[in-house]
XYZ file of C-alpha atoms in Angstrom:
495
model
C 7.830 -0.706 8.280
C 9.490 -3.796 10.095
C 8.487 -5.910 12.792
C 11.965 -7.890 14.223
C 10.710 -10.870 15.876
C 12.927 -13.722 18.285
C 12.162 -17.292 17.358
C 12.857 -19.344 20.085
C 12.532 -22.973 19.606
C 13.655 -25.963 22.290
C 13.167 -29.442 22.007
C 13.989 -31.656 24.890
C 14.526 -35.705 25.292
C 14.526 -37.017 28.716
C 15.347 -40.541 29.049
C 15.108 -43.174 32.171
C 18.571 -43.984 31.971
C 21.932 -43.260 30.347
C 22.026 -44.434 26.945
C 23.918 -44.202 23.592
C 22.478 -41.677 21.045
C 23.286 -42.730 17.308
C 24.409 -38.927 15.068
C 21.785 -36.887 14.551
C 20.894 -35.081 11.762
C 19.138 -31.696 12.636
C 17.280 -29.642 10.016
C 16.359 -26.561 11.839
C 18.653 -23.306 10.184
C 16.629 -21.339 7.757
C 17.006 -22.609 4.217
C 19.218 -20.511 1.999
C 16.712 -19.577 -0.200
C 14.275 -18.094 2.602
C 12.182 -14.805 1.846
C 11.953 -13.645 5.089
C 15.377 -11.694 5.887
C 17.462 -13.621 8.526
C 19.312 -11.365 10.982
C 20.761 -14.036 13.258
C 20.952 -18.031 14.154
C 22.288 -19.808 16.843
C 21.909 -23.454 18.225
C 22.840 -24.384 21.379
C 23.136 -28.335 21.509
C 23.260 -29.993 25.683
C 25.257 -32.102 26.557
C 27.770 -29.560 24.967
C 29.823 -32.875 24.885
C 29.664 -33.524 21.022
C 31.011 -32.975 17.534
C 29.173 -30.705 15.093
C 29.696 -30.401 11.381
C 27.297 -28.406 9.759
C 26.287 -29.488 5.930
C 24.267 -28.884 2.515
C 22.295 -31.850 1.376
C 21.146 -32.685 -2.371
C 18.630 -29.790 -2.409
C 20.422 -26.985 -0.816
C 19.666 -27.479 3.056
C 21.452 -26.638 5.926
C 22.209 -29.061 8.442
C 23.746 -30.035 11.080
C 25.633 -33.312 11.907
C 25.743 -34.170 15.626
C 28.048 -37.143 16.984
C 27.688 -37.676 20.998
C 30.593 -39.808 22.180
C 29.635 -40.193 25.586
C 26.040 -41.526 27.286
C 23.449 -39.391 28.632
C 20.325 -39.251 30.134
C 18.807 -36.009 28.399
C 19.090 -34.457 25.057
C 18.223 -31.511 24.160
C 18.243 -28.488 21.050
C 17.730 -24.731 21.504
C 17.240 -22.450 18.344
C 17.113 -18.967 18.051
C 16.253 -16.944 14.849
C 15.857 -13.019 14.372
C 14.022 -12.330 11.161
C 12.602 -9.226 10.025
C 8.620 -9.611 9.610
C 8.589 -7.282 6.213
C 5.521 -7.932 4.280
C 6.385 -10.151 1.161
C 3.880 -9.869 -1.674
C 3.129 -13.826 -2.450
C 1.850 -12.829 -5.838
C 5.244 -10.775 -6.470
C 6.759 -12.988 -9.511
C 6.505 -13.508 -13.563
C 6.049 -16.578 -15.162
C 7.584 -17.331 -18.679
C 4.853 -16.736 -21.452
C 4.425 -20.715 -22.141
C 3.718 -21.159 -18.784
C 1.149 -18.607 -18.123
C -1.687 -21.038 -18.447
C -2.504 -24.240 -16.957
C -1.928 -27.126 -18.404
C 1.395 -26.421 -20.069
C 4.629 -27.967 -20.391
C 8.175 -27.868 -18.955
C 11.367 -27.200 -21.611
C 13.376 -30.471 -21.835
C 16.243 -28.621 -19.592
C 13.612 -27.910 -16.225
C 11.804 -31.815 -17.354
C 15.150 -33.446 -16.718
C 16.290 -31.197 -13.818
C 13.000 -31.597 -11.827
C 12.621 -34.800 -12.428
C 12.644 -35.596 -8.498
C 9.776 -33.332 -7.993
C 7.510 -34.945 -10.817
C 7.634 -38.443 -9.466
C 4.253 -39.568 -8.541
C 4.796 -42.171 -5.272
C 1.203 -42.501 -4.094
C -1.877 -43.950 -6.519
C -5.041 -44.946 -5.183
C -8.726 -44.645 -6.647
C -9.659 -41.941 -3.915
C -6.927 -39.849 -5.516
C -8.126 -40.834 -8.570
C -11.359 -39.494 -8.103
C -10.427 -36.295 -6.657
C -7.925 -35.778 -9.537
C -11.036 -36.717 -12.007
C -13.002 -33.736 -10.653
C -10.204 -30.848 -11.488
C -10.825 -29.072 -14.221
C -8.654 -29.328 -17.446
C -9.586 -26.775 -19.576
C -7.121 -23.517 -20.073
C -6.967 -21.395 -17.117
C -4.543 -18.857 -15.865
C -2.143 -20.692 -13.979
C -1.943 -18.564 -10.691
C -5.900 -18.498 -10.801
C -5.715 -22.113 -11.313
C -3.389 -22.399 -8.219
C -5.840 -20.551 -6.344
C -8.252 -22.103 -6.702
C -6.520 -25.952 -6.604
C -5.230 -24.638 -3.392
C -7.877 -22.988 -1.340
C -10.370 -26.063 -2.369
C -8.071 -28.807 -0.299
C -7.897 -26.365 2.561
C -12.272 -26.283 2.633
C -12.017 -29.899 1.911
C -9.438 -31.162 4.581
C -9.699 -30.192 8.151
C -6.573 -29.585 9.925
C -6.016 -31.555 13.004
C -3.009 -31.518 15.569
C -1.365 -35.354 14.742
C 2.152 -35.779 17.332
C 2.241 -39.533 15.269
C 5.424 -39.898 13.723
C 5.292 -39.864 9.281
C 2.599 -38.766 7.206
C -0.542 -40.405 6.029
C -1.093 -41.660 2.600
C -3.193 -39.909 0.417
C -5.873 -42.544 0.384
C -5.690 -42.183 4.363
C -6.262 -38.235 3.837
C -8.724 -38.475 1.376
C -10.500 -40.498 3.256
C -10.622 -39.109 6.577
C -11.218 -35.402 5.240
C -8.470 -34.352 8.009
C -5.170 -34.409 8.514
C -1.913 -32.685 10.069
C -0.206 -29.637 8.336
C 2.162 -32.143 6.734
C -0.762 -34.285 5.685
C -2.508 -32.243 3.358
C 0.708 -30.644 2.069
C 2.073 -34.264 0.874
C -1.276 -34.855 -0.481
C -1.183 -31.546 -2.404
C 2.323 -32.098 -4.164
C 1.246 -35.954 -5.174
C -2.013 -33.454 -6.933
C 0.128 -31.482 -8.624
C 2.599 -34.065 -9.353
C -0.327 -35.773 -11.218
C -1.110 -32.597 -13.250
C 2.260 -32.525 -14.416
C 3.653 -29.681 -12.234
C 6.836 -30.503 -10.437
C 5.941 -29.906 -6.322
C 7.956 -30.171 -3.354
C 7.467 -30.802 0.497
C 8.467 -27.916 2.334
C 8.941 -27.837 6.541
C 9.930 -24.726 8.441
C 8.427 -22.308 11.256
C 4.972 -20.297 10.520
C 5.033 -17.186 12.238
C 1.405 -15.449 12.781
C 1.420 -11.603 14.296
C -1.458 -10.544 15.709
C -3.102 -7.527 13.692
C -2.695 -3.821 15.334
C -6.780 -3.371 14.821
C -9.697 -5.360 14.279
C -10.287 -6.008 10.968
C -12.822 -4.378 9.323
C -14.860 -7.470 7.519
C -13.282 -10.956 8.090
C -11.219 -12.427 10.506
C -8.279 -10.647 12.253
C -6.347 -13.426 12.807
C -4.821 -14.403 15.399
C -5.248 -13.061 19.370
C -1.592 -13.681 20.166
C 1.895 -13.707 18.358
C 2.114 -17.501 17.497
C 5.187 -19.581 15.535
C 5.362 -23.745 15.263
C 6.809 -26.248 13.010
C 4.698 -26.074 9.896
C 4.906 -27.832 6.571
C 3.093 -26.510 3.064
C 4.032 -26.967 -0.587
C 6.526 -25.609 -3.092
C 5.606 -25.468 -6.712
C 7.541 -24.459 -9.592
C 7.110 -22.033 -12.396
C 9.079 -21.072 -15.053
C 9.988 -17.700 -14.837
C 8.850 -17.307 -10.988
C 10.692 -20.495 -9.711
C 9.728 -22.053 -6.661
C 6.021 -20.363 -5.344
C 4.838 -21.822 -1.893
C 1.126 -22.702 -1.061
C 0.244 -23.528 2.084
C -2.976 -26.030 1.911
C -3.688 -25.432 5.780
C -4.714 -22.057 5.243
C -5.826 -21.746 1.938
C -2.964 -19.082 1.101
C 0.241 -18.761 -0.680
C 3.128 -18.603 1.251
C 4.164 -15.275 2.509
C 6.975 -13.614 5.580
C 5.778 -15.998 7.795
C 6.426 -18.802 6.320
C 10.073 -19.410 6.919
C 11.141 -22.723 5.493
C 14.023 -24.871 6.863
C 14.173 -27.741 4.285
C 12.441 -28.184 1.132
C 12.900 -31.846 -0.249
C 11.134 -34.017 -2.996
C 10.213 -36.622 -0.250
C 8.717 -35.842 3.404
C 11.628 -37.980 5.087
C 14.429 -35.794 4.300
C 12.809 -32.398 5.846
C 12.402 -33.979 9.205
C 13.220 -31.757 11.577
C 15.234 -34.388 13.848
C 16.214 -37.724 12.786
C 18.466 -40.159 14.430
C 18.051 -43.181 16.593
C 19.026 -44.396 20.674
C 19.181 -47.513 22.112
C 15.935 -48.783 23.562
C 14.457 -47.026 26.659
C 11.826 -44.736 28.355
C 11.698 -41.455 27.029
C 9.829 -38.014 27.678
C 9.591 -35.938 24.814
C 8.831 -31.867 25.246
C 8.986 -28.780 23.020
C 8.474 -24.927 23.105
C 8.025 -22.485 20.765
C 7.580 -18.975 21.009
C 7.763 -15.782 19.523
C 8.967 -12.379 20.536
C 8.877 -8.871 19.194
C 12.523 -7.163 19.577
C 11.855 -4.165 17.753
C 8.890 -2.447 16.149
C 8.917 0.521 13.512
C 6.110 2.833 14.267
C 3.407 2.654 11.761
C -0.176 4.177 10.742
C -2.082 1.260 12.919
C 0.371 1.305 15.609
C 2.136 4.715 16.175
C 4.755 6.263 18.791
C 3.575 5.504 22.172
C 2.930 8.048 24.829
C 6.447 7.234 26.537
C 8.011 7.503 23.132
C 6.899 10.581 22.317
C 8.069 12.218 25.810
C 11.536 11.147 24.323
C 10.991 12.593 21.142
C 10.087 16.020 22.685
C 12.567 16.112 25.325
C 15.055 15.548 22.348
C 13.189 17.890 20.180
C 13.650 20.777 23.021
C 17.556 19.610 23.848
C 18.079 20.503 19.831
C 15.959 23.484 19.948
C 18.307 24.691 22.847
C 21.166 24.148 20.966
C 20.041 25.922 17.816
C 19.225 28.465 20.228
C 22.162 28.800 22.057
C 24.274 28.722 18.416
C 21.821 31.505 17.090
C 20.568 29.082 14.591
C 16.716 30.132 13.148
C 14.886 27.549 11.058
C 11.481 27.795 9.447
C 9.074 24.330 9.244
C 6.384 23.832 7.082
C 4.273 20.976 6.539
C 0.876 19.570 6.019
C -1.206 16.805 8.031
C -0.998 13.158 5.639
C -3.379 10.746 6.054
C -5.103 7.375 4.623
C -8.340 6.245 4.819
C -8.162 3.112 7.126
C -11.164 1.809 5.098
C -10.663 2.239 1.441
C -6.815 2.469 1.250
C -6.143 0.527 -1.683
C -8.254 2.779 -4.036
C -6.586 4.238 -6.671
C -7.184 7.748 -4.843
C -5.116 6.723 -2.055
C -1.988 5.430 -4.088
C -1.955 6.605 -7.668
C -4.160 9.742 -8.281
C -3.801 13.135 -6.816
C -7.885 13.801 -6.496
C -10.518 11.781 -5.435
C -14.371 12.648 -4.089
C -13.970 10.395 -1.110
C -10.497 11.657 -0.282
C -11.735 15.368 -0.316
C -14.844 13.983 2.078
C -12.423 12.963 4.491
C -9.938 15.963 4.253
C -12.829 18.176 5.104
C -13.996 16.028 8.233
C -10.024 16.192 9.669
C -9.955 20.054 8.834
C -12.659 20.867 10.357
C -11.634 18.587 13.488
C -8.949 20.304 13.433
C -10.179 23.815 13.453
C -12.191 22.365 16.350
C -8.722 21.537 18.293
C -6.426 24.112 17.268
C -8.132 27.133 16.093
C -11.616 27.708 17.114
C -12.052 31.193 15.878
C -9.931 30.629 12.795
C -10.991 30.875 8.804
C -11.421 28.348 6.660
C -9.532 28.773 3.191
C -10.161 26.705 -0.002
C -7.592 27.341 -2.849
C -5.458 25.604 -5.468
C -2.376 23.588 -3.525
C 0.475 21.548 -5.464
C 0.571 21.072 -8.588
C 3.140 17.947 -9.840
C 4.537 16.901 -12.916
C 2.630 14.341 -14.844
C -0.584 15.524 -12.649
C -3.630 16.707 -15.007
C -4.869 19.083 -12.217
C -3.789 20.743 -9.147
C -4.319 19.495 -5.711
C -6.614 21.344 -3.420
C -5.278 23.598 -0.289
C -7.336 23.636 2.442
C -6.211 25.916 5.134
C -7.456 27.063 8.866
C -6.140 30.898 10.016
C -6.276 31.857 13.295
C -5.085 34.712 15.286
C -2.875 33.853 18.203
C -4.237 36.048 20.803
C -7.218 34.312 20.186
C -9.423 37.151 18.375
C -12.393 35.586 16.557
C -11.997 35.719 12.712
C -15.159 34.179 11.709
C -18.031 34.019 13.651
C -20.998 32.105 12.083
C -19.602 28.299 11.361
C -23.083 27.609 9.940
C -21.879 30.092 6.648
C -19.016 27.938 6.007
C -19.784 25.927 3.124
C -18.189 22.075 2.493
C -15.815 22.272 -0.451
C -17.130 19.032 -1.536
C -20.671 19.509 -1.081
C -22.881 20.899 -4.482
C -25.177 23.477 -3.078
C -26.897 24.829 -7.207
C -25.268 27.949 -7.033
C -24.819 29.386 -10.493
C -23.459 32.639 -12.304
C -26.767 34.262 -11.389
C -25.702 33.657 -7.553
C -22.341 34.570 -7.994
C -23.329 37.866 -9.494
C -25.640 38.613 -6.483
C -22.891 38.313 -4.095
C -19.958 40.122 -6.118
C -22.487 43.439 -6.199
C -23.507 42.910 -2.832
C -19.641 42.186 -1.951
C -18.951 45.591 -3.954
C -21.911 47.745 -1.483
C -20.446 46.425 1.434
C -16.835 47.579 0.588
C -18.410 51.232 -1.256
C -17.085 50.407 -4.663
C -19.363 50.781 -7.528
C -20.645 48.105 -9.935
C -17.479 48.909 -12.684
C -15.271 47.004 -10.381
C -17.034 43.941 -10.707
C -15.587 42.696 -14.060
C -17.133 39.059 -15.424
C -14.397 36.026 -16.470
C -14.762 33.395 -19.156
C -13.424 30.045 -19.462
C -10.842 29.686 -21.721
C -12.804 27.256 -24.235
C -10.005 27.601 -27.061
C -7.693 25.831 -24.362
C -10.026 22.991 -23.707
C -10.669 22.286 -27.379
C -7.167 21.819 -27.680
C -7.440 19.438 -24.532
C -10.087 17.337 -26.290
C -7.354 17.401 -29.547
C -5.071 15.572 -27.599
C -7.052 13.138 -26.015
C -6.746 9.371 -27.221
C -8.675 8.492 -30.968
C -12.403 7.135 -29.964
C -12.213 8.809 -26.378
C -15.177 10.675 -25.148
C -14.597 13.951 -23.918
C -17.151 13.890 -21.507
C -15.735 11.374 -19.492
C -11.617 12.762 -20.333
C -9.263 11.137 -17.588
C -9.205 14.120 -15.528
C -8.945 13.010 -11.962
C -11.367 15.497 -10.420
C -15.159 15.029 -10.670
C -16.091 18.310 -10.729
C -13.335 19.234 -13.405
C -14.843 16.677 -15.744
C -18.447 17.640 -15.423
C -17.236 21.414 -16.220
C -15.199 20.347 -18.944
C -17.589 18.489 -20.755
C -20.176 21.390 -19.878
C -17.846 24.187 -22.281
C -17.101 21.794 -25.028
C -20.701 21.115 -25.548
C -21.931 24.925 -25.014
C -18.837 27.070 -26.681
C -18.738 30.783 -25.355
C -22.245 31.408 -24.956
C -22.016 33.152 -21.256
C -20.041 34.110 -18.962
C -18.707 31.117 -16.672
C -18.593 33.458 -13.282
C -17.422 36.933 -11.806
């Protein structure tokens, strides 16, 4: 499921007179080595009287080269980027096994090639202090990333700075606030110190605002936003270059879409060049704009779109109609709980206690909308490879001239509800089941569980594993299973 947004950025000098502009340099073209897909770029450049010769610096950068031959009184650059808004996993890499722990040390090979990156520029005895206060016993290194990284963001308060360059570190430290690119040159001269190799990274931060409220915590944002934005790169063996983004307290994800990534701040300035002295009004916009949306679970086909889809739907069923074409559909409702939906029973396992809760609830909803008068039917559904047990079937049948097939909803029993009925009951209603049809008691015949099956079951389980609690995925299953290989074939099991 995509989400294909327009970034549309515009930055605008207007000067009190005509005056010679010196080359610019302009550092706004996604970086080649951007997560977030890139469907399209364009810059539009006014006065369109120039010279453009776009470049790769030292680390891999686009950009662009602007000479203006010719005086003007305004200057201005217009980007556009379409990107695709896929969610990227931030925690989606593997780290060589010497690295896996914090503190550990580069190869000779990445020590000499990211040398750049471990040069430590800033020194003071507030950074000194701070640096004294991290931990340096073995931990994880992602948890120790985490952590390192989330801890600035509660420490440092972010605060809008238009002030051209960055603060020191001391300056930071001191103040407890600073700009995006403030805290995220103070976090690579901390990592710097700990021996990791850290770069400053500038590009656009795109925030979506969520389809629904979130549950517990904040929802983010109330509108689509994007801006200039600036965070930290830090590299791992094995996983390469991982952004964190000290702002937020988060590793860098889809909508962080860097445009340069450089060992020192200067060189990922968006803009840099020079004009001769004068007055100047400086303005910028940036905004975001969705261009296409996949329906999804939180946000599906809208009432307009699904007119379309039927009015299609009947222009194929006239054709099929028309060629003498008969089809046959079958299908069942698929759902996920909006609550719980990265439970195992929602991704990996067939059963679940809370799944069969909520499958009830929407059958019986359903019975409510669609077939009234129906009958409920629990069976056995689907049973897949590699599955230990079959998935249930729970089915609603209704007549469709609308004659009643059940008429007492209160008799309808939950199938994942325990009620105490045992063999005892089950005999009761099999002879009363037996009067009511006027067949005699021989026709009620009792069944066993097939024990010698389940002892071969328990065989195969794993050495030292309890049979009571074997890795069947169905509650009920388990408690029965452990029930026979405790009792044997002492009585029958039902009729």
């Amino acid at each position: 499921m995509t989400i294909r947004v327009a970034i549309q950025h515009k930055t605008t000098y207007e000067f009190d007179r005509f005056i010679n502009v010196s080359p610019h340099i302009l550092r706004l073209r996604p970086a080649p080595h951007s997560r977030t897909h890139i469907h399209g770029y364009s810059l539009k450049v006014k006065p369109e009287d120039h010279f453009i010769n776009w470049q790769q610096d030292p680390f891999g950068n686009y950009q662009a080269r602007l000479v203006f031959p010719e005086k003007m009184n305004k200057l201005e650059f217009e980007v556009e980027v379409i990107a695709d808004m896929t969610v990227i996993n931030p925690f989606d890499f593997f780290i060589e096994s010497y690295a896996e722990n914090f503190p550990f040390e580069y190869d000779e090979v990445l020590l000499e090639e990211l040398a750049p990156y471990l040069k430590t520029s800033e020194d003071c005895k507030e950074l000194e202090a701070w640096l004294a206060t991290v931990e340096r016993k073995e931990k994880q290194i992602v948890n120790f990333l985490v952590d390192l990284n989330s801890r600035l963001a509660q420490e440092i308060a972010y605060g809008i700075r238009l002030e051209p360059g960055i603060q020191t570190c001391q300056e930071t430290l001191n103040l407890k606030k600073g700009s995006c690119r403030d805290t995220s040159w103070l976090l690579v001269q901390i990592l710097r110190h700990l021996g990791l190799a850290a770069r400053f990274a500038s590009g656009y931060l795109v925030q979506l605002t969520s389809d629904v409220k979130a549950l517990d915590g904040p929802s983010g944002p109330e509108e689509d936003f994007t801006d200039l934005h600036a965070w930290c790169e830090v590299y791992l063996p094995g996983a390469g270059w991982i952004g964190l983004d000290p702002t937020s307290g988060l590793f860098a994800g889809e909508g962080h879409i860097p445009l340069a990534c450089t060992a020192e701040p200067i060189s990922a300035a968006p803009i840099t060049g020079f004009t001769d002295k004068c007055e100047c009004k400086f303005s910028y916009t940036n905004v975001v704009t969705r261009i296409h949306e996949d329906p999804r679970v939180t946000k599906p086909y809208t009432d307009d779109e699904w007119q379309n889809i039927k009015a299609l739907g009947h222009a194929v069923d006239a054709r099929l109609i028309e060629s003498d074409v008969r089809l046959t559909m079958g299908g069942e409702p698929t759902f996920v709980s909006i609550d719980d939906m990265d439970s195992d029973q929602w991704n990996t396992e067939a059963l679940g206690a809370d799944k069969l809760r909520l499958a009830k609830d929407l059958l019986l909803r359903m019975k409510a909308k669609f077939g009234a008068n129906g009958l409920l039917h629990y069976g056995q559904g689907k049973w897949y490879p590699g599955e230990e047990v079959p998935r249930w079937a729970l089915g609603c049948f209704w007549r469709t001239d609308g004659e009643t097939l059940w008429h007492n909803p209160d008799l309808l029993a939950r199938v994942d509800k325990q009620y105490g009925h045992t063999e005892t009951h089950a005999e009761q209603f099999g002879l009363a089941l037996c009067k009511q049809l006027g067949l005699t008691d021989n026709y009620l015949q009792p069944t066993y569980e097939d024990t010698l099956y389940y002892l071969w079951v328990e065989r195969n389980l794993p050495e030292g594993a309890n049979p009571k609690k074997a890795t069947l995925k169905d509650d009920l299953e388990r408690r029965r299973l452990a029930k026979l290989l405790t009792r044997g074939m002492e009585k029958p099991t039902g009729y």
